[in-house]
PDB file of C-alpha atoms in Angstrom:
ATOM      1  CA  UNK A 116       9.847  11.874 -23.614  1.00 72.00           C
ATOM      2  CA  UNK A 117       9.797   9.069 -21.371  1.00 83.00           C
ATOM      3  CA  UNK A 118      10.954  10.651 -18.200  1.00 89.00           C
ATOM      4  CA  UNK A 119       7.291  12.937 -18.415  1.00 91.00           C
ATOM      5  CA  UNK A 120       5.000  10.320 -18.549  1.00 92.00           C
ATOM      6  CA  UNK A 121       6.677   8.731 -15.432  1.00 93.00           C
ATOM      7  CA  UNK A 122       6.353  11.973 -14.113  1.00 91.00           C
ATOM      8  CA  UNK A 123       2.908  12.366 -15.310  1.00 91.00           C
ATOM      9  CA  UNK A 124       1.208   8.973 -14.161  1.00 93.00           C
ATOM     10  CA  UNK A 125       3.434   8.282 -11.015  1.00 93.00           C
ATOM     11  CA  UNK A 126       4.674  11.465  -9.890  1.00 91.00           C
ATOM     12  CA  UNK A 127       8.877  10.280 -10.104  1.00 93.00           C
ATOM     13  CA  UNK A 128      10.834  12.996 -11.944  1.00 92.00           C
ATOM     14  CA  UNK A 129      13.466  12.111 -14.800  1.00 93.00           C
ATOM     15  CA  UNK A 130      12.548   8.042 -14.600  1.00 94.00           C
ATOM     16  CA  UNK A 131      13.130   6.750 -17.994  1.00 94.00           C
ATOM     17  CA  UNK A 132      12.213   3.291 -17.183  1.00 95.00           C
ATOM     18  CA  UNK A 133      11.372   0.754 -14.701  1.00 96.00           C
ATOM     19  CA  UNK A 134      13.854  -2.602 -14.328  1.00 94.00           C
ATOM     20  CA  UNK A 135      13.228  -5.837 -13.666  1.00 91.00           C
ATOM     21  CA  UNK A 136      13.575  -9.732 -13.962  1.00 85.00           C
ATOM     22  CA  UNK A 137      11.054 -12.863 -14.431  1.00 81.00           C
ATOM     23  CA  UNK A 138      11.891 -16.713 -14.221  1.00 74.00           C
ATOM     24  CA  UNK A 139      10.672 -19.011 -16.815  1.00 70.00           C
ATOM     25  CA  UNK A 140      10.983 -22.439 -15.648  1.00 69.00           C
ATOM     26  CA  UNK A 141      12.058 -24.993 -18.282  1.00 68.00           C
ATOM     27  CA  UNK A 142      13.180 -28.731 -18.388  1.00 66.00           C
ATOM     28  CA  UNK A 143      16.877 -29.143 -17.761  1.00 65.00           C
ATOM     29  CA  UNK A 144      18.698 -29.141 -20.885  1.00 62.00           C
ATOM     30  CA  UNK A 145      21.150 -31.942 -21.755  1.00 61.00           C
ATOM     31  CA  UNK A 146      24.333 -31.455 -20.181  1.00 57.00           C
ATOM     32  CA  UNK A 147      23.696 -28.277 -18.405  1.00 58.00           C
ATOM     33  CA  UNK A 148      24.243 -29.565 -15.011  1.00 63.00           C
ATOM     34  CA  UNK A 149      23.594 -26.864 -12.754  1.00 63.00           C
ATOM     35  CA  UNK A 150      23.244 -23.473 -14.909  1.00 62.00           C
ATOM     36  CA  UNK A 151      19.949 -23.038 -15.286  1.00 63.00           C
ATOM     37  CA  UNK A 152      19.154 -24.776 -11.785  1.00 64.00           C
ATOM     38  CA  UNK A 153      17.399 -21.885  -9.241  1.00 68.00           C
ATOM     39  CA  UNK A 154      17.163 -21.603  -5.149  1.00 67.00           C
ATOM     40  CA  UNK A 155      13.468 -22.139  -5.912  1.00 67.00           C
ATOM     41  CA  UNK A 156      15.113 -26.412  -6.649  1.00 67.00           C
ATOM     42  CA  UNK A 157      13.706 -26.228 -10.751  1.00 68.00           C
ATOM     43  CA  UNK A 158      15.326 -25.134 -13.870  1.00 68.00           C
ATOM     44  CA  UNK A 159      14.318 -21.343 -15.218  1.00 72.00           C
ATOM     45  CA  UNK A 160      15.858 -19.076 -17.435  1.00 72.00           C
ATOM     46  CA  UNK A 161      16.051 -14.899 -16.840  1.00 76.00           C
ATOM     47  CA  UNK A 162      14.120 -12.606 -18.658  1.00 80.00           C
ATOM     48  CA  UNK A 163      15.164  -8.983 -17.767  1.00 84.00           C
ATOM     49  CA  UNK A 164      13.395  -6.017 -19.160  1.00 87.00           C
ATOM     50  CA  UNK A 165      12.944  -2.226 -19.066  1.00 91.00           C
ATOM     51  CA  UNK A 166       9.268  -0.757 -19.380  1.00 92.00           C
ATOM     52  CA  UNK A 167       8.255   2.340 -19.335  1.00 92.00           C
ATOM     53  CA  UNK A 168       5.676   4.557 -17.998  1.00 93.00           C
ATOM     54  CA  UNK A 169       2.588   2.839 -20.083  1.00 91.00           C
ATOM     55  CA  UNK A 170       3.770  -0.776 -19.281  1.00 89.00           C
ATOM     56  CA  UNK A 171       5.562  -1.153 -22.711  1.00 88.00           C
ATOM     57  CA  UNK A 172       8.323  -3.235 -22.988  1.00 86.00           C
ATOM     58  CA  UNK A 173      11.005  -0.901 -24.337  1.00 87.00           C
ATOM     59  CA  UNK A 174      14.378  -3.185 -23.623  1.00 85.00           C
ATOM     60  CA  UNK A 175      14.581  -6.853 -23.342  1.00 82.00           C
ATOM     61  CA  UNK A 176      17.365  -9.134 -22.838  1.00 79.00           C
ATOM     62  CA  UNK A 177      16.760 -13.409 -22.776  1.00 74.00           C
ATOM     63  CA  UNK A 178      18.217 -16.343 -21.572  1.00 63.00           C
ATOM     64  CA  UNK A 179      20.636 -15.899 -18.263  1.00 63.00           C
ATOM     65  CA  UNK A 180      20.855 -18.719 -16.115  1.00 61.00           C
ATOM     66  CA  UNK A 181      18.970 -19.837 -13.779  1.00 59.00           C
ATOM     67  CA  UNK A 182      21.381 -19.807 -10.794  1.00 59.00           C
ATOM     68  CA  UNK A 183      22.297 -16.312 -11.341  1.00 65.00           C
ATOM     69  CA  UNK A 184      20.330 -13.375  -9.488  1.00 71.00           C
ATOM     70  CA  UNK A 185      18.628 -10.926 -11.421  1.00 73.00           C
ATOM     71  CA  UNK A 186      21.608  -8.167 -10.385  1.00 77.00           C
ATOM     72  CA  UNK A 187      23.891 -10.312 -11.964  1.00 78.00           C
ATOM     73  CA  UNK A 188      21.910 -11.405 -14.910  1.00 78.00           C
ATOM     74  CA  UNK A 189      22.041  -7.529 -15.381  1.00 85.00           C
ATOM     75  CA  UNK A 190      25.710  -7.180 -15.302  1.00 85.00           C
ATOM     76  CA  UNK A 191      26.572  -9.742 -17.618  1.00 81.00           C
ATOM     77  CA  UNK A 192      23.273  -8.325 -20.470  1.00 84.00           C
ATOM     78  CA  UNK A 193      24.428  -6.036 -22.963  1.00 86.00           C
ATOM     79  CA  UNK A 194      22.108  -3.428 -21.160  1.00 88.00           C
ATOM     80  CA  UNK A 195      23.508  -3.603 -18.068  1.00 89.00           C
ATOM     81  CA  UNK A 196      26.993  -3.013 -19.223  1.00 90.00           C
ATOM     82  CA  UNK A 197      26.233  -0.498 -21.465  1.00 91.00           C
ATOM     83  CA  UNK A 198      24.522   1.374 -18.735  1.00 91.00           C
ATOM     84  CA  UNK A 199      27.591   0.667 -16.146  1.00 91.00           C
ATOM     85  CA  UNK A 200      29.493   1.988 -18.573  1.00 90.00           C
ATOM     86  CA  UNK A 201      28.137   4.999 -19.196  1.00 90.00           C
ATOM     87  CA  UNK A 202      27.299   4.277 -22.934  1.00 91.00           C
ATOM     88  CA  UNK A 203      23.712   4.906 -23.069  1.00 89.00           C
ATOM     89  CA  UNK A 204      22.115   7.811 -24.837  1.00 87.00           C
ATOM     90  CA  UNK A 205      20.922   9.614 -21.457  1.00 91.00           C
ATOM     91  CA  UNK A 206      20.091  12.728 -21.148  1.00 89.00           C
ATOM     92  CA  UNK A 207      22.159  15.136 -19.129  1.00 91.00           C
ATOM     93  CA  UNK A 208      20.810  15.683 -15.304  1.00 92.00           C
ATOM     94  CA  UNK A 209      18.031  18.272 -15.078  1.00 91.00           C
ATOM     95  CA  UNK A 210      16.269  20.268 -12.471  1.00 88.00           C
ATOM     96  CA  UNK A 211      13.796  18.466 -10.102  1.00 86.00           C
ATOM     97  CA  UNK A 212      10.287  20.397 -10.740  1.00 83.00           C
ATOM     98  CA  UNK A 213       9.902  23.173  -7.719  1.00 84.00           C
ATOM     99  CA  UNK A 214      13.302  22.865  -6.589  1.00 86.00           C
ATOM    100  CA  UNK A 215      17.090  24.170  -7.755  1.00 89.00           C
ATOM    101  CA  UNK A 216      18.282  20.720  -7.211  1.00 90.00           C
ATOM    102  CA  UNK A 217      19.422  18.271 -10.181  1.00 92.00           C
ATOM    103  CA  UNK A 218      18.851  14.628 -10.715  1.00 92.00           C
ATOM    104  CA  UNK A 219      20.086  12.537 -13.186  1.00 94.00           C
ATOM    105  CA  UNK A 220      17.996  10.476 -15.475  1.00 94.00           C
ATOM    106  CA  UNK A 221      18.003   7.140 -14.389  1.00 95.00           C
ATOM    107  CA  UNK A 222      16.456   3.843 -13.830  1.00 96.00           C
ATOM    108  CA  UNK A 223      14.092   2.251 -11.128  1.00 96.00           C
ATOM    109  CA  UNK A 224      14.533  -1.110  -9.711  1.00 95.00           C
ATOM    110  CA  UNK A 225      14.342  -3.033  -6.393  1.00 92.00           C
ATOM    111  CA  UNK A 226      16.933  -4.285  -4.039  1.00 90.00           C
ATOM    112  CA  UNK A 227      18.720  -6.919  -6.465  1.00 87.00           C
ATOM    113  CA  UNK A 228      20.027  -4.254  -8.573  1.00 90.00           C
ATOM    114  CA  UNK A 229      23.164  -2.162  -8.025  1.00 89.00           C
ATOM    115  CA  UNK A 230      22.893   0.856  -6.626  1.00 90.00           C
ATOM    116  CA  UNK A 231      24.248   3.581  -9.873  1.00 89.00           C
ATOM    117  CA  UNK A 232      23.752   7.168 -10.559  1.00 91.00           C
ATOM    118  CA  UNK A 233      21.531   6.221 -13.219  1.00 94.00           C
ATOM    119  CA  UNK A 234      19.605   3.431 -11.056  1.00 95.00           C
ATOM    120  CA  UNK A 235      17.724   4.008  -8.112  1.00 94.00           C
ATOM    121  CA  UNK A 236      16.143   2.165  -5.661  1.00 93.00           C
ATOM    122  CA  UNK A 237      14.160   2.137  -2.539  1.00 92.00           C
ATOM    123  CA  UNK A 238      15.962   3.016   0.911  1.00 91.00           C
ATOM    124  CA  UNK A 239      16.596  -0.001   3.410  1.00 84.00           C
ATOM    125  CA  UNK A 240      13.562  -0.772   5.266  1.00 77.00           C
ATOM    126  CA  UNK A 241      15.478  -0.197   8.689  1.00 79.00           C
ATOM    127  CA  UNK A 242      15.145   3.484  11.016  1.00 83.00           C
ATOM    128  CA  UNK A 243      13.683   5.761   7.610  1.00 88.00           C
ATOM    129  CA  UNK A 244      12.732   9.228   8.413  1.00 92.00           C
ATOM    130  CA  UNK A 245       9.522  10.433   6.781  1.00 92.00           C
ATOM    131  CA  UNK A 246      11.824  12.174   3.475  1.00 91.00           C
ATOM    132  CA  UNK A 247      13.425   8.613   2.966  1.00 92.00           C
ATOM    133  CA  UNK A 248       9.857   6.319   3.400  1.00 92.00           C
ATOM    134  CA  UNK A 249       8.012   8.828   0.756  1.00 92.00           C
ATOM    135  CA  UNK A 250      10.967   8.909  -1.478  1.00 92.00           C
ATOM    136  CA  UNK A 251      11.241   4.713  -0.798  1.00 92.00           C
ATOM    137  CA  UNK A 252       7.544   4.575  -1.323  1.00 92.00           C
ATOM    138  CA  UNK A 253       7.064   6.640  -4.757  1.00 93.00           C
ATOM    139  CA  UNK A 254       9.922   5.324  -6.170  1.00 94.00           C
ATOM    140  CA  UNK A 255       8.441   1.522  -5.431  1.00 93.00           C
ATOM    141  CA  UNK A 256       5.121   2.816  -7.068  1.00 94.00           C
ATOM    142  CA  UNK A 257       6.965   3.799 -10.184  1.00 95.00           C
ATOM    143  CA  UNK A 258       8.454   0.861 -10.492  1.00 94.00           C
ATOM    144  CA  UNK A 259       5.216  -1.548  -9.855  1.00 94.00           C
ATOM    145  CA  UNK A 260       5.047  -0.916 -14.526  1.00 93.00           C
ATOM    146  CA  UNK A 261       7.437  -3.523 -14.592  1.00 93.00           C
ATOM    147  CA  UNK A 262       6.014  -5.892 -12.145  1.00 91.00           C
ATOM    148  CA  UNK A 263       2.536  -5.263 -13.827  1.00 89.00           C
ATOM    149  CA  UNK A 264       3.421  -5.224 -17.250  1.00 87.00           C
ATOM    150  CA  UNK A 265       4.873  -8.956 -16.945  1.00 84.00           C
ATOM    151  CA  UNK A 266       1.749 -10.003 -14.882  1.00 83.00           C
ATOM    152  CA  UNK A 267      -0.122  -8.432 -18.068  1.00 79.00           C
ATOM    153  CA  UNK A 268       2.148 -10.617 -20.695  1.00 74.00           C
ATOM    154  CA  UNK A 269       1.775 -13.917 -18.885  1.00 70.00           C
ATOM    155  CA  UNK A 270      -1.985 -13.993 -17.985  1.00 70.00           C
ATOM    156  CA  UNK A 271      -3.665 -11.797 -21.198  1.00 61.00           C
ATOM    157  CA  UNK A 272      -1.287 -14.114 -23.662  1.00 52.00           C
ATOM    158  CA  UNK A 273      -2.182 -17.539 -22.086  1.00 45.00           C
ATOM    159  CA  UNK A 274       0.547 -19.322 -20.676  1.00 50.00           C
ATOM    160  CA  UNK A 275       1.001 -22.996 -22.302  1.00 49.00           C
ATOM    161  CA  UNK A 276      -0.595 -25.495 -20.268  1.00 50.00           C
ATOM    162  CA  UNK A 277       2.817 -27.259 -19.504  1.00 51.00           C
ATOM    163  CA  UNK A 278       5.304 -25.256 -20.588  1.00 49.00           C
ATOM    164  CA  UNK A 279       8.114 -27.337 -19.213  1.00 48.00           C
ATOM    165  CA  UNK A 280       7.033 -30.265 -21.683  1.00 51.00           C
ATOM    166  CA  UNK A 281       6.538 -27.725 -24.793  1.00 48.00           C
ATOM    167  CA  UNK A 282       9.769 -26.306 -24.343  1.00 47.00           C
ATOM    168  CA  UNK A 283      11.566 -29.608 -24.193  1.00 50.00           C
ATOM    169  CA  UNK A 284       9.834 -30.750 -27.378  1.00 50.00           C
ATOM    170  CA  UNK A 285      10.711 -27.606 -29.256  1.00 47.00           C
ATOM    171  CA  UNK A 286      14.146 -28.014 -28.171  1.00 46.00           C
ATOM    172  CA  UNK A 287      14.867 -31.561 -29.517  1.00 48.00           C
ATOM    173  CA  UNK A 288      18.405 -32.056 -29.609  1.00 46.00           C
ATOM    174  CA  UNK A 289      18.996 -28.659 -29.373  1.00 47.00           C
ATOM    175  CA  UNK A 290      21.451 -27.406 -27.216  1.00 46.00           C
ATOM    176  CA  UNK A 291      22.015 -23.952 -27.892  1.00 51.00           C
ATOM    177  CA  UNK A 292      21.374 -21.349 -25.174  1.00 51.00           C
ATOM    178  CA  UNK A 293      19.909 -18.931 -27.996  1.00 53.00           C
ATOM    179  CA  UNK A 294      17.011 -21.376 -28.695  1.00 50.00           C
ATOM    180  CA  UNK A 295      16.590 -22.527 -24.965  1.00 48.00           C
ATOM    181  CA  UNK A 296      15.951 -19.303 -24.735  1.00 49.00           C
ATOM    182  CA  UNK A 297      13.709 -18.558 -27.567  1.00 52.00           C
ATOM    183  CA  UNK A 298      12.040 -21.599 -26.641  1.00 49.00           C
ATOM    184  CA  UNK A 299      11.282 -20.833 -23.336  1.00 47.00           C
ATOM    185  CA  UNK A 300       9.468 -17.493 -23.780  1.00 51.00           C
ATOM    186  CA  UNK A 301       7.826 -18.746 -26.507  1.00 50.00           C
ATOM    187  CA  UNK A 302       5.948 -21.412 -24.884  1.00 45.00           C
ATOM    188  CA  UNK A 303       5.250 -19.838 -21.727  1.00 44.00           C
ATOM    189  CA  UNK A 304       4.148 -16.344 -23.320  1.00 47.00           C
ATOM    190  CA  UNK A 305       2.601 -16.652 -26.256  1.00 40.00           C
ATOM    191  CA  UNK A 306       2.343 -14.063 -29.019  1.00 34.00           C
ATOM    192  CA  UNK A 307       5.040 -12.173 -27.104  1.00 36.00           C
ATOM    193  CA  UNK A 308       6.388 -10.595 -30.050  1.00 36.00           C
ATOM    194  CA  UNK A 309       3.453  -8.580 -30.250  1.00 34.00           C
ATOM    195  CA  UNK A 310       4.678  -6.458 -27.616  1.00 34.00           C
ATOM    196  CA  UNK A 311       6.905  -3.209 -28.729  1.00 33.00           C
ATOM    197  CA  UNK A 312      10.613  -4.649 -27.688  1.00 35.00           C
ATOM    198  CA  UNK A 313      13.553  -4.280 -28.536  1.00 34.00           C
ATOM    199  CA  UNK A 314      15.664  -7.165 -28.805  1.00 29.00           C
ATOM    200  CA  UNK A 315      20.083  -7.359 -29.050  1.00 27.00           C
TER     201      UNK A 315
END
């Protein structure tokens, strides 16, 4: 089970996956105006995923726009309102280990994410007590998988030297958002589908 091995390697209790988002940057596509254009002034697209506890990709969702956080590139992916909505497979709440107290099983991410009874996420910064800063502080260490396992993807599978130009010649004349979006990962991580994923 997934929740053991977080508990295992980074001591967080009923964690069944860590949650998180990555900007590819790409060339504007015709006619998109604005959409994919990001605070950072270039054109990206979103890539959100879930890993788990051994830095596998176990839930991926592709192409959001660029303008959009990653908190609301998660409510509009079919994982995020699946999970809102209470329509996930999760397991029901179970007993923290040395303690009578329950948690629910549940997802770690940072700030940009809505805070959900199955997503958790650090404590402001501001006036913690020593409970809240450990709990902050373990909690940021269990999710680090995420942050580590795209670090992994884009530096062990080369990057493309200019990934900006590749994508626009892959794209052509294309202007769907499916293969902007293919198009995208695939030049800027390659051999990504090597990875265990699963894809909507």
């Amino acid at each position: 089970m997934k929740s053991e091995r977080f508990a295992t390697l980074w001591n967080f209790p009923c964690c069944v996956g860590a949650l998180d988002g990555k900007h590819v940057r790409i060339q504007c596509p015709s006619h998109a105006g604005s959409l994919f254009f990001n605070y950072k002034h270039f054109h990206l697209i979103q890539l959100q995923a879930v890993v788990d506890a051994d830095l596998m990709f176990i839930v991926i969702d592709i192409g959001e726009y660029g303008r959009n956080s990653d908190g609301a590139a998660f409510k509009t992916s079919d994982f995020g309102k699946a999970l809102m909505n209470k329509e996930l497979d999760l397991p029901n709440p179970s007993l923290i280990p040395g303690t009578d107290e329950e948690m629910p099983y549940h997802f770690v991410a940072d700030e940009a994410y809505p805070l959900n009874l199955n997503i958790m996420r650090p404590f402001d910064g501001r006036n913690l007590n020593n409970t809240r800063r450990v709990f902050s502080q373990r909690l940021s260490r269990a999710r680090k998988v995420v942050e580590c396992a795209f670090g992994i993807l884009s530096r062990k599978w080369c990057p493309a030297p200019n990934p900006v130009k590749e994508v626009n010649s892959i794209l052509g004349g294309t202007r769907s958002r499916e293969w902007q979006s293919a198009a995208a990962i695939a030049a800027s991580f390659r051999n990504f589908w090597q990875f265990s994923a699963v894809f909507d």
